[in-house]
Each structure stands twice: as structure tokens, then as C-alpha cells.
mmCIF file of C-alpha atoms in Angstrom:
data_model
loop_
_atom_site.group_PDB
_atom_site.id
_atom_site.type_symbol
_atom_site.label_atom_id
_atom_site.label_comp_id
_atom_site.label_asym_id
_atom_site.label_seq_id
_atom_site.Cartn_x
_atom_site.Cartn_y
_atom_site.Cartn_z
ATOM 1 C CA UNK A 1 -16.784 0.199 48.654
ATOM 2 C CA UNK A 2 -13.571 2.083 49.575
ATOM 3 C CA UNK A 3 -13.826 5.762 50.074
ATOM 4 C CA UNK A 4 -13.113 7.842 46.909
ATOM 5 C CA UNK A 5 -9.361 9.441 46.723
ATOM 6 C CA UNK A 6 -11.187 12.656 45.444
ATOM 7 C CA UNK A 7 -13.163 13.307 48.623
ATOM 8 C CA UNK A 8 -13.695 16.990 47.789
ATOM 9 C CA UNK A 9 -13.735 16.970 44.110
ATOM 10 C CA UNK A 10 -14.475 20.645 43.051
ATOM 11 C CA UNK A 11 -17.400 21.531 40.855
ATOM 12 C CA UNK A 12 -15.259 23.848 38.399
ATOM 13 C CA UNK A 13 -13.304 20.865 36.777
ATOM 14 C CA UNK A 14 -11.332 17.646 37.363
ATOM 15 C CA UNK A 15 -7.676 16.567 36.979
ATOM 16 C CA UNK A 16 -5.937 18.681 34.155
ATOM 17 C CA UNK A 17 -2.919 17.158 32.388
ATOM 18 C CA UNK A 18 -0.155 19.630 31.290
ATOM 19 C CA UNK A 19 2.193 19.993 28.152
ATOM 20 C CA UNK A 20 0.916 16.512 26.532
ATOM 21 C CA UNK A 21 2.841 16.178 23.420
ATOM 22 C CA UNK A 22 1.252 15.023 20.111
ATOM 23 C CA UNK A 23 3.806 12.306 19.658
ATOM 24 C CA UNK A 24 6.103 10.368 21.935
ATOM 25 C CA UNK A 25 9.181 8.457 20.834
ATOM 26 C CA UNK A 26 9.294 4.604 21.733
ATOM 27 C CA UNK A 27 11.804 3.091 23.935
ATOM 28 C CA UNK A 28 12.129 6.455 26.078
ATOM 29 C CA UNK A 29 10.571 7.213 29.285
ATOM 30 C CA UNK A 30 7.519 9.417 29.364
ATOM 31 C CA UNK A 31 7.047 12.301 31.930
ATOM 32 C CA UNK A 32 3.336 12.898 32.716
ATOM 33 C CA UNK A 33 2.564 16.444 34.465
ATOM 34 C CA UNK A 34 -1.046 17.202 35.875
ATOM 35 C CA UNK A 35 -2.903 19.352 38.296
ATOM 36 C CA UNK A 36 -5.292 18.476 40.878
ATOM 37 C CA UNK A 37 -8.272 20.658 41.577
ATOM 38 C CA UNK A 38 -8.207 22.897 44.782
ATOM 39 C CA UNK A 39 -9.522 21.073 47.835
ATOM 40 C CA UNK A 40 -8.540 17.609 46.402
ATOM 41 C CA UNK A 41 -7.365 15.066 48.987
ATOM 42 C CA UNK A 42 -4.847 12.750 46.739
ATOM 43 C CA UNK A 43 -4.521 9.303 47.589
ATOM 44 C CA UNK A 44 -1.647 6.328 46.978
ATOM 45 C CA UNK A 45 -4.493 4.390 45.415
ATOM 46 C CA UNK A 46 -5.064 6.759 42.713
ATOM 47 C CA UNK A 47 -3.500 5.870 39.411
ATOM 48 C CA UNK A 48 -2.909 7.377 35.955
ATOM 49 C CA UNK A 49 -3.076 4.931 33.039
ATOM 50 C CA UNK A 50 -2.250 5.093 29.286
ATOM 51 C CA UNK A 51 -5.464 4.150 27.396
ATOM 52 C CA UNK A 52 -6.384 3.957 23.796
ATOM 53 C CA UNK A 53 -8.752 6.618 23.125
ATOM 54 C CA UNK A 54 -11.673 4.426 22.199
ATOM 55 C CA UNK A 55 -11.322 2.347 25.617
ATOM 56 C CA UNK A 56 -14.563 2.285 27.503
ATOM 57 C CA UNK A 57 -13.603 0.727 30.639
ATOM 58 C CA UNK A 58 -10.845 1.468 33.154
ATOM 59 C CA UNK A 59 -9.771 -2.141 33.070
ATOM 60 C CA UNK A 60 -8.811 -1.714 29.246
ATOM 61 C CA UNK A 61 -5.582 0.174 29.959
ATOM 62 C CA UNK A 62 -2.276 -0.363 28.228
ATOM 63 C CA UNK A 63 -0.026 0.262 31.149
ATOM 64 C CA UNK A 64 -0.395 2.349 34.479
ATOM 65 C CA UNK A 65 1.659 4.011 37.418
ATOM 66 C CA UNK A 66 0.446 5.009 41.140
ATOM 67 C CA UNK A 67 0.001 8.736 41.420
ATOM 68 C CA UNK A 68 2.476 10.789 43.467
ATOM 69 C CA UNK A 69 1.039 12.254 46.647
ATOM 70 C CA UNK A 70 2.722 15.564 47.489
ATOM 71 C CA UNK A 71 4.153 15.745 51.022
ATOM 72 C CA UNK A 72 2.256 19.147 51.433
ATOM 73 C CA UNK A 73 -0.614 21.055 49.772
ATOM 74 C CA UNK A 74 -1.795 24.544 50.386
ATOM 75 C CA UNK A 75 -5.297 24.451 51.189
ATOM 76 C CA UNK A 76 -7.439 26.122 48.357
ATOM 77 C CA UNK A 77 -4.938 25.938 45.764
ATOM 78 C CA UNK A 78 -4.460 23.582 42.882
ATOM 79 C CA UNK A 79 -1.690 20.672 43.535
ATOM 80 C CA UNK A 80 0.872 19.960 40.889
ATOM 81 C CA UNK A 81 2.403 16.590 40.437
ATOM 82 C CA UNK A 82 3.975 14.397 37.858
ATOM 83 C CA UNK A 83 4.722 10.745 37.273
ATOM 84 C CA UNK A 84 7.089 8.796 34.829
ATOM 85 C CA UNK A 85 6.233 5.973 32.427
ATOM 86 C CA UNK A 86 9.089 3.537 31.969
ATOM 87 C CA UNK A 87 10.160 2.853 28.178
ATOM 88 C CA UNK A 88 9.888 -0.837 28.408
ATOM 89 C CA UNK A 89 6.002 -0.720 29.213
ATOM 90 C CA UNK A 90 5.050 2.031 26.442
ATOM 91 C CA UNK A 91 2.893 0.858 23.187
ATOM 92 C CA UNK A 92 4.775 0.097 20.022
ATOM 93 C CA UNK A 93 4.927 2.820 17.372
ATOM 94 C CA UNK A 94 2.113 3.367 15.120
ATOM 95 C CA UNK A 95 -1.244 5.206 14.182
ATOM 96 C CA UNK A 96 -2.992 4.264 17.192
ATOM 97 C CA UNK A 97 -4.020 7.330 19.539
ATOM 98 C CA UNK A 98 -3.786 7.133 23.133
ATOM 99 C CA UNK A 99 -4.488 9.493 26.130
ATOM 100 C CA UNK A 100 -3.623 9.722 29.935
ATOM 101 C CA UNK A 101 -6.555 9.261 32.488
ATOM 102 C CA UNK A 102 -6.534 9.678 36.113
ATOM 103 C CA UNK A 103 -8.548 7.230 37.888
ATOM 104 C CA UNK A 104 -9.279 7.443 41.634
ATOM 105 C CA UNK A 105 -9.548 4.367 44.019
ATOM 106 C CA UNK A 106 -13.111 4.151 43.433
ATOM 107 C CA UNK A 107 -12.468 3.427 39.692
ATOM 108 C CA UNK A 108 -13.891 6.762 38.543
ATOM 109 C CA UNK A 109 -12.119 8.809 35.906
ATOM 110 C CA UNK A 110 -11.369 12.159 37.041
ATOM 111 C CA UNK A 111 -9.689 13.594 34.050
ATOM 112 C CA UNK A 112 -8.177 12.584 30.734
ATOM 113 C CA UNK A 113 -5.489 14.309 28.239
ATOM 114 C CA UNK A 114 -5.808 15.163 24.590
ATOM 115 C CA UNK A 115 -4.723 12.313 22.273
ATOM 116 C CA UNK A 116 -1.354 11.671 21.250
ATOM 117 C CA UNK A 117 0.698 8.878 19.360
ATOM 118 C CA UNK A 118 3.970 6.805 19.744
ATOM 119 C CA UNK A 119 6.039 7.111 16.597
ATOM 120 C CA UNK A 120 9.653 6.467 15.531
ATOM 121 C CA UNK A 121 11.739 9.290 14.134
ATOM 122 C CA UNK A 122 11.757 9.609 10.357
ATOM 123 C CA UNK A 123 14.758 8.254 8.546
ATOM 124 C CA UNK A 124 17.258 10.416 6.438
ATOM 125 C CA UNK A 125 17.050 13.555 9.003
ATOM 126 C CA UNK A 126 19.036 16.540 8.118
ATOM 127 C CA UNK A 127 22.215 16.287 9.961
ATOM 128 C CA UNK A 128 23.736 19.320 11.902
ATOM 129 C CA UNK A 129 27.141 19.911 13.487
ATOM 130 C CA UNK A 130 27.277 20.650 17.255
ATOM 131 C CA UNK A 131 30.532 21.890 19.268
ATOM 132 C CA UNK A 132 31.043 20.136 22.422
ATOM 133 C CA UNK A 133 33.846 21.008 25.087
ATOM 134 C CA UNK A 134 34.949 18.107 27.061
ATOM 135 C CA UNK A 135 38.025 18.408 29.365
ATOM 136 C CA UNK A 136 39.394 21.366 27.232
ATOM 137 C CA UNK A 137 39.337 19.970 24.054
ATOM 138 C CA UNK A 138 36.678 20.565 21.371
ATOM 139 C CA UNK A 139 34.712 17.759 19.885
ATOM 140 C CA UNK A 140 32.283 18.129 16.817
ATOM 141 C CA UNK A 141 29.100 15.918 16.819
ATOM 142 C CA UNK A 142 27.027 15.192 13.855
ATOM 143 C CA UNK A 143 23.573 14.717 14.860
ATOM 144 C CA UNK A 144 20.059 14.706 13.110
ATOM 145 C CA UNK A 145 18.513 18.226 12.936
ATOM 146 C CA UNK A 146 15.208 16.622 14.088
ATOM 147 C CA UNK A 147 17.013 15.287 17.364
ATOM 148 C CA UNK A 148 18.144 18.752 17.960
ATOM 149 C CA UNK A 149 14.692 20.164 17.575
ATOM 150 C CA UNK A 150 13.214 17.559 19.568
ATOM 151 C CA UNK A 151 15.753 18.349 22.645
ATOM 152 C CA UNK A 152 14.642 22.005 22.193
ATOM 153 C CA UNK A 153 11.107 21.150 22.283
ATOM 154 C CA UNK A 154 11.608 19.105 25.398
ATOM 155 C CA UNK A 155 13.609 21.601 27.275
ATOM 156 C CA UNK A 156 11.131 24.256 26.419
ATOM 157 C CA UNK A 157 8.257 22.139 27.633
ATOM 158 C CA UNK A 158 10.295 21.629 30.695
ATOM 159 C CA UNK A 159 10.708 25.160 31.166
ATOM 160 C CA UNK A 160 7.082 25.781 30.458
ATOM 161 C CA UNK A 161 6.046 23.134 33.395
ATOM 162 C CA UNK A 162 8.851 25.116 35.705
ATOM 163 C CA UNK A 163 7.005 28.182 34.939
ATOM 164 C CA UNK A 164 3.624 26.759 35.362
ATOM 165 C CA UNK A 165 4.680 25.267 38.544
ATOM 166 C CA UNK A 166 6.278 28.571 39.974
ATOM 167 C CA UNK A 167 2.783 30.287 38.744
ATOM 168 C CA UNK A 168 0.625 27.977 40.820
ATOM 169 C CA UNK A 169 3.024 28.533 43.697
ATOM 170 C CA UNK A 170 2.697 32.184 43.388
ATOM 171 C CA UNK A 171 -1.136 31.830 43.029
ATOM 172 C CA UNK A 172 -0.760 29.875 46.304
ATOM 173 C CA UNK A 173 1.097 32.409 48.023
ATOM 174 C CA UNK A 174 -1.266 35.189 46.938
ATOM 175 C CA UNK A 175 -4.216 33.006 48.226
ATOM 176 C CA UNK A 176 -2.412 32.679 51.571
ATOM 177 C CA UNK A 177 -1.719 36.457 51.778
ATOM 178 C CA UNK A 178 -5.206 37.456 50.868
ATOM 179 C CA UNK A 179 -6.257 35.178 53.530
ATOM 180 C CA UNK A 180 -3.973 36.741 56.017
ATOM 181 C CA UNK A 181 -5.167 40.233 54.787
ATOM 182 C CA UNK A 182 -8.809 39.177 55.461
ATOM 183 C CA UNK A 183 -7.678 37.624 59.046
ATOM 184 C CA UNK A 184 -6.014 40.996 59.713
ATOM 185 C CA UNK A 185 -8.999 42.930 58.583
ATOM 186 C CA UNK A 186 -11.305 40.929 60.839
ATOM 187 C CA UNK A 187 -8.703 41.521 63.565
ATOM 188 C CA UNK A 188 -8.531 45.281 62.530
ATOM 189 C CA UNK A 189 -12.231 45.371 62.921
ATOM 190 C CA UNK A 190 -12.373 43.615 65.929
ATOM 191 C CA UNK A 191 -9.697 45.939 67.360
ATOM 192 C CA UNK A 192 -11.498 48.706 66.432
ATOM 193 C CA UNK A 193 -14.914 47.557 68.079
ATOM 194 C CA UNK A 194 -12.861 46.812 71.250
ATOM 195 C CA UNK A 195 -11.312 50.244 70.823
ATOM 196 C CA UNK A 196 -14.919 51.625 70.550
ATOM 197 C CA UNK A 197 -15.925 49.533 73.562
ATOM 198 C CA UNK A 198 -13.021 50.318 75.685
ATOM 199 C CA UNK A 199 -13.249 53.963 74.921
ATOM 200 C CA UNK A 200 -16.948 54.000 75.908
ATOM 201 C CA UNK A 201 -16.233 51.847 79.094
ATOM 202 C CA UNK A 202 -12.708 53.614 80.125
ATOM 203 C CA UNK A 203 -13.046 57.186 78.856
ATOM 204 C CA UNK A 204 -10.531 58.224 81.682
ATOM 205 C CA UNK A 205 -7.982 55.897 80.510
ATOM 206 C CA UNK A 206 -6.241 57.836 77.911
ATOM 207 C CA UNK A 207 -3.208 55.597 78.061
ATOM 208 C CA UNK A 208 -5.204 52.459 77.329
ATOM 209 C CA UNK A 209 -6.523 54.409 74.346
ATOM 210 C CA UNK A 210 -3.329 55.580 73.088
ATOM 211 C CA UNK A 211 -2.088 51.788 73.145
ATOM 212 C CA UNK A 212 -4.950 50.872 71.283
ATOM 213 C CA UNK A 213 -4.638 53.413 68.732
ATOM 214 C CA UNK A 214 -0.928 52.594 68.127
ATOM 215 C CA UNK A 215 -2.010 48.888 67.594
ATOM 216 C CA UNK A 216 -4.609 49.952 65.216
ATOM 217 C CA UNK A 217 -1.741 51.889 63.176
ATOM 218 C CA UNK A 218 0.377 49.141 63.153
ATOM 219 C CA UNK A 219 -2.382 46.639 61.862
ATOM 220 C CA UNK A 220 -3.051 49.223 59.274
ATOM 221 C CA UNK A 221 0.528 49.492 58.201
ATOM 222 C CA UNK A 222 0.691 45.606 58.011
ATOM 223 C CA UNK A 223 -2.512 45.797 55.940
ATOM 224 C CA UNK A 224 -0.834 48.400 53.488
ATOM 225 C CA UNK A 225 2.141 46.040 53.246
ATOM 226 C CA UNK A 226 0.239 42.812 52.461
ATOM 227 C CA UNK A 227 -1.706 44.716 49.882
ATOM 228 C CA UNK A 228 1.492 45.950 48.192
ATOM 229 C CA UNK A 229 2.858 42.440 48.224
ATOM 230 C CA UNK A 230 -0.204 41.248 46.704
ATOM 231 C CA UNK A 231 0.150 43.788 43.770
ATOM 232 C CA UNK A 232 3.822 42.774 43.422
ATOM 233 C CA UNK A 233 2.934 38.970 43.146
ATOM 234 C CA UNK A 234 0.385 39.841 40.756
ATOM 235 C CA UNK A 235 2.770 41.582 38.493
ATOM 236 C CA UNK A 236 5.075 38.530 38.764
ATOM 237 C CA UNK A 237 2.209 36.409 37.536
ATOM 238 C CA UNK A 238 1.414 38.791 34.775
ATOM 239 C CA UNK A 239 5.117 38.408 33.776
ATOM 240 C CA UNK A 240 5.463 34.853 33.875
ATOM 241 C CA UNK A 241 2.101 34.476 31.938
ATOM 242 C CA UNK A 242 3.729 36.648 28.922
ATOM 243 C CA UNK A 243 6.742 34.206 29.190
ATOM 244 C CA UNK A 244 4.525 31.114 28.886
ATOM 245 C CA UNK A 245 2.491 32.812 26.033
ATOM 246 C CA UNK A 246 6.289 33.390 24.192
ATOM 247 C CA UNK A 247 7.160 29.839 24.931
ATOM 248 C CA UNK A 248 3.930 28.537 23.358
ATOM 249 C CA UNK A 249 4.470 30.551 20.381
ATOM 250 C CA UNK A 250 8.275 29.251 20.118
ATOM 251 C CA UNK A 251 7.032 25.472 20.516
ATOM 252 C CA UNK A 252 4.447 26.151 17.740
ATOM 253 C CA UNK A 253 7.336 27.334 15.582
ATOM 254 C CA UNK A 254 9.494 24.377 16.433
ATOM 255 C CA UNK A 255 6.632 22.102 15.631
ATOM 256 C CA UNK A 256 6.204 23.756 12.248
ATOM 257 C CA UNK A 257 9.870 23.219 11.497
ATOM 258 C CA UNK A 258 9.616 19.496 12.342
ATOM 259 C CA UNK A 259 6.633 19.260 10.121
ATOM 260 C CA UNK A 260 8.641 20.771 7.265
ATOM 261 C CA UNK A 261 11.502 18.431 7.882
ATOM 262 C CA UNK A 262 9.140 15.431 7.844
ATOM 263 C CA UNK A 263 7.763 16.346 4.536
ATOM 264 C CA UNK A 264 11.449 16.702 3.072
ATOM 265 C CA UNK A 265 12.169 13.471 4.404
ATOM 266 C CA UNK A 266 9.139 11.739 2.708
ATOM 267 C CA UNK A 267 10.081 13.305 -0.584
ATOM 268 C CA UNK A 268 13.775 12.165 -0.321
ATOM 269 C CA UNK A 269 12.391 8.633 0.509
ATOM 270 C CA UNK A 270 10.416 8.785 -2.759
ATOM 271 C CA UNK A 271 13.331 9.792 -4.792
ATOM 272 C CA UNK A 272 15.395 6.899 -3.171
ATOM 273 C CA UNK A 273 12.677 4.556 -4.398
ATOM 274 C CA UNK A 274 12.895 5.949 -7.854
ATOM 275 C CA UNK A 275 16.685 5.410 -8.154
ATOM 276 C CA UNK A 276 16.195 1.877 -6.624
ATOM 277 C CA UNK A 277 13.496 1.140 -9.328
ATOM 278 C CA UNK A 278 16.026 2.438 -12.082
ATOM 279 C CA UNK A 279 18.802 0.329 -10.650
ATOM 280 C CA UNK A 280 16.626 -2.867 -10.768
ATOM 281 C CA UNK A 281 15.601 -1.918 -14.330
ATOM 282 C CA UNK A 282 19.234 -1.562 -15.341
ATOM 283 C CA UNK A 283 20.156 -4.741 -13.772
ATOM 284 C CA UNK A 284 17.450 -6.504 -15.527
ATOM 285 C CA UNK A 285 18.530 -4.910 -18.855
ATOM 286 C CA UNK A 286 22.065 -6.064 -18.346
ATOM 287 C CA UNK A 287 20.930 -9.712 -17.787
ATOM 288 C CA UNK A 288 18.901 -9.349 -21.129
ATOM 289 C CA UNK A 289 22.213 -8.070 -22.801
ATOM 290 C CA UNK A 290 24.109 -11.070 -21.376
ATOM 291 C CA UNK A 291 21.597 -13.460 -22.456
ATOM 292 C CA UNK A 292 21.751 -11.987 -26.112
ATOM 293 C CA UNK A 293 25.666 -12.179 -26.084
ATOM 294 C CA UNK A 294 25.288 -15.914 -25.099
ATOM 295 C CA UNK A 295 23.034 -16.459 -27.972
ATOM 296 C CA UNK A 296 25.373 -14.659 -30.507
ATOM 297 C CA UNK A 297 28.112 -16.728 -29.239
ATOM 298 C CA UNK A 298 26.366 -19.865 -29.720
ATOM 299 C CA UNK A 299 25.421 -18.645 -33.203
ATOM 300 C CA UNK A 300 29.082 -17.725 -33.793
ATOM 301 C CA UNK A 301 30.112 -21.372 -32.790
ATOM 302 C CA UNK A 302 27.678 -22.835 -35.297
ATOM 303 C CA UNK A 303 28.866 -20.564 -37.916
ATOM 304 C CA UNK A 304 32.333 -21.712 -37.318
ATOM 305 C CA UNK A 305 31.169 -25.410 -37.669
ATOM 306 C CA UNK A 306 29.523 -24.572 -40.848
ATOM 307 C CA UNK A 307 32.702 -22.958 -41.919
ATOM 308 C CA UNK A 308 34.966 -25.967 -41.062
ATOM 309 C CA UNK A 309 32.122 -28.010 -42.971
ATOM 310 C CA UNK A 310 32.495 -25.850 -46.220
ATOM 311 C CA UNK A 311 36.438 -26.055 -45.787
ATOM 312 C CA UNK A 312 36.146 -29.509 -45.700
ATOM 313 C CA UNK A 313 33.710 -29.697 -48.786
ATOM 314 C CA UNK A 314 36.154 -27.155 -50.754
ATOM 315 C CA UNK A 315 39.050 -29.680 -49.795
ATOM 316 C CA UNK A 316 37.128 -32.618 -51.198
ATOM 317 C CA UNK A 317 36.400 -30.641 -54.392
ATOM 318 C CA UNK A 318 39.943 -30.009 -54.734
ATOM 319 C CA UNK A 319 40.708 -33.631 -54.217
ATOM 320 C CA UNK A 320 38.225 -34.452 -56.977
ATOM 321 C CA UNK A 321 39.616 -31.962 -59.173
ATOM 322 C CA UNK A 322 43.135 -33.326 -58.828
ATOM 323 C CA UNK A 323 41.914 -36.881 -59.364
ATOM 324 C CA UNK A 324 39.974 -35.461 -62.673
ATOM 325 C CA UNK A 325 43.209 -33.638 -63.769
ATOM 326 C CA UNK A 326 45.013 -36.921 -63.652
ATOM 327 C CA UNK A 327 42.329 -38.277 -65.468
ATOM 328 C CA UNK A 328 42.687 -35.690 -67.929
ATOM 329 C CA UNK A 329 46.267 -36.486 -68.446
ATOM 330 C CA UNK A 330 45.557 -39.887 -69.061
ATOM 331 C CA UNK A 331 42.843 -38.680 -71.516
ATOM 332 C CA UNK A 332 45.202 -36.551 -73.464
ATOM 333 C CA UNK A 333 47.607 -39.671 -74.108
ATOM 334 C CA UNK A 334 44.752 -41.048 -76.022
ATOM 335 C CA UNK A 335 44.051 -39.065 -78.841
ATOM 336 C CA UNK A 336 41.370 -41.463 -79.815
ATOM 337 C CA UNK A 337 39.273 -40.332 -76.351
ATOM 338 C CA UNK A 338 39.284 -36.645 -77.432
ATOM 339 C CA UNK A 339 35.626 -36.074 -76.615
ATOM 340 C CA UNK A 340 35.959 -37.793 -73.359
ATOM 341 C CA UNK A 341 38.988 -35.018 -72.703
ATOM 342 C CA UNK A 342 36.751 -32.418 -73.852
ATOM 343 C CA UNK A 343 33.860 -33.287 -71.307
ATOM 344 C CA UNK A 344 36.486 -33.804 -68.566
ATOM 345 C CA UNK A 345 37.777 -30.127 -69.184
ATOM 346 C CA UNK A 346 34.282 -28.797 -69.029
ATOM 347 C CA UNK A 347 33.857 -30.521 -65.740
ATOM 348 C CA UNK A 348 37.026 -29.261 -64.240
ATOM 349 C CA UNK A 349 36.149 -25.618 -65.123
ATOM 350 C CA UNK A 350 32.680 -26.214 -63.654
ATOM 351 C CA UNK A 351 34.123 -27.565 -60.391
ATOM 352 C CA UNK A 352 36.514 -24.641 -60.249
ATOM 353 C CA UNK A 353 33.869 -22.122 -60.684
ATOM 354 C CA UNK A 354 31.963 -23.749 -57.842
ATOM 355 C CA UNK A 355 34.887 -23.743 -55.522
ATOM 356 C CA UNK A 356 35.322 -19.969 -56.481
ATOM 357 C CA UNK A 357 31.740 -19.144 -55.747
ATOM 358 C CA UNK A 358 32.153 -21.371 -52.370
ATOM 359 C CA UNK A 359 35.139 -19.273 -51.264
ATOM 360 C CA UNK A 360 33.169 -15.697 -52.211
ATOM 361 C CA UNK A 361 30.375 -16.979 -49.954
ATOM 362 C CA UNK A 362 32.414 -18.240 -47.168
ATOM 363 C CA UNK A 363 34.435 -14.469 -47.215
ATOM 364 C CA UNK A 364 30.902 -12.929 -46.885
ATOM 365 C CA UNK A 365 29.603 -15.095 -44.250
ATOM 366 C CA UNK A 366 32.744 -14.317 -42.165
ATOM 367 C CA UNK A 367 32.246 -10.496 -42.676
ATOM 368 C CA UNK A 368 28.743 -10.475 -41.475
ATOM 369 C CA UNK A 369 29.456 -12.695 -38.659
ATOM 370 C CA UNK A 370 32.474 -10.343 -37.599
ATOM 371 C CA UNK A 371 30.126 -7.413 -37.962
ATOM 372 C CA UNK A 372 27.313 -8.922 -35.956
ATOM 373 C CA UNK A 373 29.845 -9.907 -33.198
ATOM 374 C CA UNK A 374 31.231 -6.245 -33.007
ATOM 375 C CA UNK A 375 27.601 -4.872 -32.751
ATOM 376 C CA UNK A 376 26.881 -7.173 -29.806
ATOM 377 C CA UNK A 377 29.875 -6.056 -27.914
ATOM 378 C CA UNK A 378 29.270 -2.438 -28.184
ATOM 379 C CA UNK A 379 25.749 -2.914 -27.152
ATOM 380 C CA UNK A 380 25.114 -1.420 -23.604
ATOM 381 C CA UNK A 381 22.059 -1.368 -21.210
ATOM 382 C CA UNK A 382 20.031 1.935 -21.464
ATOM 383 C CA UNK A 383 20.768 4.644 -18.978
ATOM 384 C CA UNK A 384 18.337 6.294 -17.049
ATOM 385 C CA UNK A 385 18.615 9.563 -19.193
ATOM 386 C CA UNK A 386 18.390 7.750 -22.365
ATOM 387 C CA UNK A 387 15.130 6.115 -21.090
ATOM 388 C CA UNK A 388 13.631 9.286 -20.195
ATOM 389 C CA UNK A 389 14.599 10.959 -23.430
ATOM 390 C CA UNK A 390 12.891 8.068 -25.501
ATOM 391 C CA UNK A 391 9.849 8.367 -23.270
#
């Protein structure tokens, strides 16, 4: 079996992943920052993979990249490094949770990150206007507010990474200076012992004693300078820690703003669905109205047919009445046929009355048909407000 890439893994912890976001946008490269514990010897055969959180085996990774090996590392201090995952190899967006895992050359997981997701940006983002100066001309850019906030979040995370890296470097310098102070204290103690020995051996050599005393004073001054430098670096570390805390508070505020925008987008999407449903219902009602109009047109055609048939019948009655009038004229010439003339007169009166009733009924039918046609023309589909009032 090959030698482990973490040949001196410390007992106080494993690989620590820094600034892991809760969500990442697909089709955009992802940068992963991490620190190796003090005393770790990294290897080019170590790798960082993206795993589903439920993955139980190192072979169940989604994608991976080889770890970066720093050119130099201070002995006894943490090692900060980063890698990039290309956009084309990232998981598709969804609710699945993933995490980074650091795997050494022996196949042992030396650290894992908090879970995160890959999700697309929400639709219908609130837009903001940005002013950009290019070649002396002002350009107004309209971009989603969520994109601006995401860029600010990325910049804040990058600034926090830089501050964290600077903090690690300063801590490394403090460790070096403390080690140097210990060396100087050891050298000073050794010089003092040597001074005592020389004083015991060469009491008569005052000149040598003076040189040793001067060297001791120089070492004491150097020790004081290093102690002052250590205090100054500790103050710088405290200032950087306060800045990191301030950035974390700002990041939380930006995340809350992004959540509020997400909830507003979901609300607007629901309203859009309601408007779409109302539109579909209006189209359906319009189709029903069109079908009703077609039905009324068919009834109008049938009524016109009945009207033409009644007109033809009335014409036949008129022809028959004219024929009977002729017959009556002939009967009047015949005084002997007086009874027949009276009957024919009664029949003519009855036919005229029937013709008049047919005309009256035909006029009433025309009036009703015109009213029904007018009512069908003014009928409109119910609007969303009328339906709301009706409900």
C-alpha cells in the first residue's frame, strides 16, 4: 500500500473547508478553499471530491480535482489552499445535498464540508439599474437585484478568504517569531552561562567580560524588540478577527435579503398562475358564447325558412281567395244561386280573417327573433371582476 499523503496528521483535527456556501449556481465554476492542519505533508495524489451527503464510499463521488500542493509551507502552521471545479462537471440543479471531501492517497477521508445545493436563480428577480463608465461614456445596465446581491456575496466571501489567509500568514509569522525568541532566550541563557564560566575562569580579563556584557545587552534588546513585534502582530490579528466578524454579519444580512426576494418571487409566480387561469377561463367562456351565437344563427335561418314558407302559404290563400271572388262574381250573375253566393261570401270572409291572423303571427315571430338576435350580439364573456362579485 502506498504511503499516506497526510503522514503527520495532527490529533487536534483534520482538513477544514472554508466559506462553503449554502447554494451554488450551475454552469458556473466553483472555488473550494480549505486549510490543512499544522504538520501536514500534502501530496499531489490527494484529491477533493464532490459527494452526495449520503455517499458511504470514496468511489461514489460525482466529480473530483487533484489537490494543490503549496510550494512552501511554514513548519508548525496551517496550510491554506484552494481548487476549482469546472462548470461542465458540476451536478445538475435540484434538491440533492452535496459536500466537499478531502481524500488522501490511501483513500482515507481527512475532512468534509457542510452540505450545500446546486440551484438555478429564481425567475422574475427584482431589477436594479447600475451605472457603468466605459471609455468616457456612461452606460446604464439593468440587471436582477438577486444577481447584484450574489456578486456582493461572492466579493464579501472572497474578501473574507483573503483576510483569513492573511490571518493564517500572520499567525505563521507569530509562530516563527516566538520560535526565534525561544532560540534567542536559549542563546541568552547559554551566553549568560558562558559569561559566568568565563568570569570564573578569567577574572582578570575585564575586557572579555565587557564584550560579553555588551553581547548580553544586545541580545536583551533584540528580545525586547521581538516581544514588541509579537504584541503588534497580536493586535493586528485582533483587528482582522473583528473585520472577519463584521463581514460575517454583513453576509448574514445579505442572505436574509436574498431569502426575502425569493419569497416575493414565489408570491408573484402564484399571482401569475392565477392570471393565467383567469385567461384560460375567459377563453373557454368566449368559445361557449361563439357556440351559442352559431346556434342562434341556425335558429335564425330556420325561422327565415318558416317565414318564407308562411309567405308562400299566404300567397296561395290570396290566389284561392281571388279564385273564389271570381266564382262569386259568376254566382252573382246567377240569381238562382243566391245561397251558394252567400256561402262563398262567408268562406271569403273566413279566409281573409285567416290571412290577417297569419300576418299578425308572422309579425310577432319577426319581433321575437330580432330581440333574441340583439341579446345574443350584446352577450359577452364574464370578466374576472364580475365572477369575483358573483362568488
